Coordinates of C-alpha atoms and ligand atoms in Angstrom, one line a residue:
M28 CA 78.6 77.4 106.5
R29 CA 76.6 75.5 109.1
V30 CA 72.9 76.3 108.9
T31 CA 69.7 75.3 110.7
K32 CA 66.3 75.4 109.1
M33 CA 63.4 76.0 111.6
H34 CA 59.8 76.9 111.1
A35 CA 57.0 78.4 113.2
L36 CA 53.5 77.6 111.8
G37 CA 55.2 77.0 108.4
N38 CA 56.9 80.4 108.4
N39 CA 60.4 79.1 107.8
Y40 CA 63.8 80.6 107.8
I41 CA 67.4 79.5 107.4
Y42 CA 69.3 80.4 110.7
V43 CA 73.0 81.0 110.5
E44 CA 75.3 82.0 113.4
E45 CA 77.1 85.2 112.6
Q46 CA 80.5 83.6 113.2
E47 CA 79.8 81.3 110.2
V48 CA 79.5 84.3 107.8
A49 CA 81.6 87.0 109.5
D50 CA 83.6 87.6 106.3
L51 CA 80.4 88.1 104.2
H52 CA 78.8 91.0 106.0
E53 CA 78.5 93.1 102.9
Q54 CA 76.9 90.3 101.0
F55 CA 74.1 89.3 103.4
A56 CA 71.3 90.5 101.1
Q57 CA 72.5 88.3 98.2
L58 CA 73.2 85.4 100.6
A59 CA 69.6 85.7 101.8
I60 CA 68.2 85.7 98.3
D61 CA 70.3 82.7 97.3
I62 CA 69.7 80.6 100.4
S63 CA 65.9 81.3 100.2
D64 CA 65.6 80.1 96.6
V65 CA 63.8 76.8 96.7
R66 CA 65.3 75.7 93.4
K67 CA 68.9 76.8 93.5
G68 CA 69.3 77.2 97.3
I69 CA 67.8 75.6 100.4
G70 CA 64.3 77.3 100.2
S71 CA 62.8 79.5 102.9
D72 CA 60.9 82.7 103.6
G73 CA 64.3 84.3 104.3
M74 CA 67.5 84.1 106.4
I75 CA 68.0 85.0 110.1
L76 CA 71.5 85.6 111.6
I77 CA 72.1 84.9 115.3
G78 CA 74.9 86.6 117.0
P79 CA 76.2 88.2 120.2
S80 CA 74.6 91.5 121.5
N81 CA 75.9 94.3 123.7
V82 CA 72.4 95.2 124.9
A83 CA 70.7 91.8 125.2
N84 CA 71.5 88.1 125.7
V85 CA 71.5 87.4 121.9
R86 CA 71.0 89.3 118.7
M87 CA 68.8 88.4 115.6
R88 CA 69.0 90.0 112.1
V89 CA 66.2 89.2 109.7
F90 CA 66.5 89.1 105.9
N91 CA 63.5 88.6 103.7
A92 CA 63.6 86.3 100.7
D93 CA 64.2 89.4 98.5
G94 CA 67.3 90.3 100.5
S95 CA 65.7 93.3 102.3
E96 CA 66.5 93.5 106.1
A97 CA 63.5 93.7 108.4
E98 CA 63.3 95.3 111.9
N99 CA 61.6 92.3 113.5
C100 CA 60.1 88.9 113.0
G101 CA 57.8 87.3 115.6
N102 CA 58.1 83.7 114.3
G103 CA 61.8 84.3 114.0
L104 CA 62.0 85.5 117.7
R105 CA 60.4 82.2 118.9
C106 CA 62.8 80.0 116.8
V107 CA 65.9 82.1 117.8
A108 CA 64.7 81.6 121.5
K109 CA 64.5 77.9 120.9
Y110 CA 67.9 77.7 119.3
A111 CA 69.6 80.0 121.8
Y112 CA 68.3 77.9 124.7
E113 CA 69.0 74.5 123.1
Q114 CA 72.5 75.5 121.9
K115 CA 73.2 77.0 125.4
L116 CA 73.8 80.5 124.0
V117 CA 71.8 81.6 127.1
S118 CA 71.8 80.3 130.6
G119 CA 68.1 80.0 131.5
P120 CA 64.6 79.9 130.1
S121 CA 64.0 83.6 130.2
F122 CA 66.3 86.0 128.3
S123 CA 66.3 89.0 125.9
I124 CA 66.8 89.2 122.1
E125 CA 68.0 92.3 120.3
T126 CA 66.6 93.1 116.9
K127 CA 66.8 96.2 114.6
G128 CA 63.4 97.1 116.0
G129 CA 64.1 96.8 119.7
V130 CA 64.9 94.3 122.4
F131 CA 62.3 91.7 123.2
A132 CA 61.9 89.4 126.3
A133 CA 61.4 85.7 125.5
E134 CA 60.5 82.7 127.7
V135 CA 60.9 79.1 126.6
Y136 CA 59.2 76.0 128.0
P137 CA 61.7 73.1 127.6
N138 CA 60.3 69.5 127.8
S139 CA 61.9 66.8 130.0
E140 CA 64.6 66.3 127.3
G141 CA 65.4 70.0 127.3
A142 CA 63.8 70.5 123.9
V143 CA 61.8 73.7 123.3
E144 CA 58.5 73.5 121.3
R145 CA 56.6 76.6 122.6
V146 CA 57.8 80.1 123.3
T147 CA 56.3 83.3 124.7
V148 CA 57.7 86.7 123.7
N149 CA 56.7 90.1 125.0
M150 CA 56.4 91.9 121.7
G151 CA 56.5 95.3 123.3
P152 CA 53.9 98.2 123.4
V153 CA 51.0 98.7 121.1
R154 CA 52.1 101.3 118.5
L155 CA 49.3 102.6 116.2
G156 CA 49.3 105.2 113.5
T157 CA 51.2 106.6 110.6
K158 CA 53.7 108.3 113.0
T159 CA 55.0 104.9 114.1
I160 CA 56.2 103.8 110.7
P161 CA 57.9 105.3 107.6
F162 CA 54.9 107.1 106.0
S163 CA 54.9 109.7 103.3
G164 CA 51.2 110.1 102.8
P165 CA 49.0 113.0 104.0
S166 CA 49.7 113.8 107.6
A167 CA 46.0 114.0 108.3
E168 CA 45.9 110.2 108.1
G169 CA 45.9 108.9 111.7
E170 CA 45.6 105.3 112.6
E171 CA 43.4 104.4 109.6
V172 CA 44.8 104.8 106.1
Q173 CA 42.8 104.5 102.9
I174 CA 44.7 103.1 99.9
Q175 CA 43.3 104.1 96.6
T176 CA 44.5 102.9 93.2
D177 CA 42.8 102.4 89.8
D178 CA 41.3 99.1 90.8
L179 CA 41.4 99.1 94.6
V180 CA 40.1 101.0 97.6
L181 CA 41.2 99.5 100.9
R182 CA 41.1 100.8 104.4
G183 CA 43.6 99.6 107.0
T184 CA 45.0 100.3 110.4
V185 CA 48.7 101.1 110.5
V186 CA 50.6 99.4 113.3
S187 CA 54.3 99.1 114.2
V188 CA 55.7 96.0 115.9
G189 CA 59.2 97.3 115.2
N190 CA 58.3 96.5 111.5
P191 CA 55.4 98.2 109.7
H192 CA 52.0 96.6 109.2
F193 CA 48.8 97.6 107.3
V194 CA 45.9 95.6 108.8
A195 CA 42.8 95.4 106.7
F196 CA 39.5 94.1 108.3
V197 CA 37.8 92.3 105.4
E198 CA 34.6 90.2 104.9
D199 CA 36.3 86.9 104.6
A200 CA 40.1 86.8 105.2
K201 CA 40.4 83.2 104.1
N202 CA 39.0 83.9 100.6
T203 CA 40.7 87.3 100.0
D204 CA 42.9 87.6 96.8
V205 CA 46.0 88.2 98.9
A206 CA 48.4 87.6 95.9
T207 CA 46.7 90.5 94.0
V208 CA 45.9 93.0 96.7
G209 CA 49.0 92.4 98.9
P210 CA 51.7 93.7 96.6
V211 CA 49.6 96.8 95.6
V212 CA 49.6 97.9 99.3
E213 CA 53.2 96.7 100.0
H214 CA 54.5 98.9 97.1
H215 CA 52.2 101.9 97.6
P216 CA 54.2 105.2 97.4
W217 CA 52.9 106.2 100.9
F218 CA 55.1 103.5 102.4
P219 CA 58.7 104.4 101.4
E220 CA 60.1 101.3 103.3
R221 CA 57.2 99.2 102.0
I222 CA 54.9 97.4 104.4
N223 CA 53.5 94.0 105.6
V224 CA 49.8 93.6 104.7
E225 CA 47.3 91.6 106.8
F226 CA 43.8 90.6 105.9
V227 CA 41.7 89.7 109.0
T228 CA 38.2 88.7 109.9
P229 CA 37.0 88.5 113.5
I230 CA 35.0 85.3 113.9
S231 CA 34.3 86.2 117.6
R232 CA 35.7 88.7 120.1
S233 CA 38.5 86.1 120.9
E234 CA 39.1 84.5 117.5
L235 CA 40.5 86.0 114.3
D236 CA 40.9 84.6 110.8
F237 CA 44.2 85.9 109.3
R238 CA 46.0 85.9 106.0
V239 CA 49.2 87.8 105.2
W240 CA 51.2 89.3 102.3
E241 CA 54.7 89.9 103.8
R242 CA 57.0 92.7 102.7
G243 CA 59.9 91.1 100.9
S244 CA 58.6 87.5 101.1
G245 CA 55.0 87.5 99.7
I246 CA 52.4 85.0 101.0
T247 CA 53.7 83.2 104.0
Y248 CA 52.0 80.6 106.2
A249 CA 52.3 82.8 109.3
C250 CA 53.5 86.2 110.4
G251 CA 54.1 86.7 114.2
T252 CA 54.4 90.4 114.1
G253 CA 51.4 90.5 111.8
A254 CA 49.3 88.6 114.2
C255 CA 50.4 91.0 117.0
A256 CA 49.6 94.0 114.8
S257 CA 46.2 92.6 113.9
V258 CA 45.1 91.9 117.5
A259 CA 46.3 95.4 118.5
A260 CA 44.3 96.9 115.7
G261 CA 41.2 94.8 116.5
V262 CA 41.3 95.8 120.2
H263 CA 41.7 99.5 119.2
K264 CA 38.7 99.2 116.9
G265 CA 36.6 97.6 119.7
L266 CA 36.2 94.4 117.6
L267 CA 38.3 92.1 119.8
D268 CA 38.9 91.3 123.5
E269 CA 42.4 91.3 124.9
T270 CA 43.1 87.6 124.6
V271 CA 42.8 86.3 121.0
R272 CA 43.5 83.1 119.2
V273 CA 44.7 84.0 115.7
H274 CA 44.0 81.3 113.0
L275 CA 46.8 81.6 110.4
L276 CA 47.3 79.5 107.3
G277 CA 49.9 77.5 109.1
G278 CA 48.2 77.2 112.5
D279 CA 47.3 79.2 115.6
L280 CA 49.0 81.9 117.7
D281 CA 47.8 83.1 121.1
I282 CA 48.1 86.9 121.4
E283 CA 47.3 88.8 124.5
I284 CA 47.3 92.6 125.2
R285 CA 48.1 93.1 128.8
D286 CA 49.1 96.5 130.4
S287 CA 49.2 97.7 126.7
Q288 CA 52.0 95.3 126.0
I289 CA 51.6 92.6 123.3
W290 CA 52.4 89.0 124.3
M291 CA 52.7 86.2 121.7
T292 CA 52.8 82.5 122.4
G293 CA 53.3 79.8 119.8
E294 CA 55.3 76.9 118.4
A295 CA 58.9 76.8 117.2
K296 CA 60.1 73.7 115.3
H297 CA 63.4 72.4 114.1
V298 CA 63.6 71.0 110.5
F299 CA 67.2 70.2 109.9
S300 CA 70.8 71.3 110.5
G301 CA 73.4 71.0 107.8
V302 CA 76.1 72.6 105.7
Y303 CA 75.4 75.1 102.9
R304 CA 78.1 76.0 100.4
W305 CA 77.6 79.5 98.9
H306 CA 79.5 80.5 95.8
G307 CA 79.3 84.2 96.6
I308 CA 77.8 87.0 94.5
H309 CA 79.9 86.0 91.5
G310 CA 79.1 82.3 92.1
Ligands
LIG427 N1 58.5 90.4 106.2 C1 58.7 91.1 107.5 C2 59.8 90.3 108.3 C3 59.3 88.9 108.8 C4 58.1 89.0 109.7 C5 57.3 87.7 109.9 N2 57.8 86.6 109.3 C6 57.0 87.5 111.4 O1 56.9 86.3 111.8 O2 56.8 88.5 112.1 C7 59.1 92.5 107.3 O3 59.7 92.8 106.2 O4 58.9 93.3 108.2

């Protein structure tokens, strides 16, 4: 199958047009696991399928490196927008992308050669609280949830950006033990569909340090929906203004809350296009 690797701030996926894998639809989870494997496959944070949509200009399906399918992917939306425009799957610089978590409006900014390096996406309304995600904890928990285990007590704000997020405001995001704490929250029994876990530290009212443990992929260099969730949580808590530069491991994202919609602007980069031979589940 023909594949394209793209990244956004180092959050990288293997992009495949659905027509390339139409006969494999029952095997997408295993294909995502194999293609994401850096030793036996291509190596990525997951796989994203691009195909036609009945409700938008193009459709995106997101599979994490563990094969689980996610409702949304902010960095993926920007790379799909780049791909759709450059491959002429859409007719102009503004168009819509369907995901499992909703339809999102994208705008690309092509350079003089028609190449897209930066994209803005309207990531939809701010959605806060345990009612916006799959949650099986005490109903009394509202926007803030306190996770307690033998060796951990952590408060976080629950946000949905189509996919679920637990945003913890910590002393020093850049030096948080994400690899230890992240999976404890991701797999906590209160989150039956698991959850993405962000660790953030405001360094001013318009700048945020950010680290992430992603559901189904672990530590990634960047998480677009996570950055959106974090700014929404920070504005809600009165810690951030409505325009914020988020400093992720892989670089910066500009997030703006305007008319209670979340806008995300950032890069989208092409790495390579090629052919991947998959030997199937029994390969
Ligand atoms: N791990 C996420 C999907 C990828 C989101 C992230 N890479 C982004 O840029 O938003 C989830 O299971 O909801």
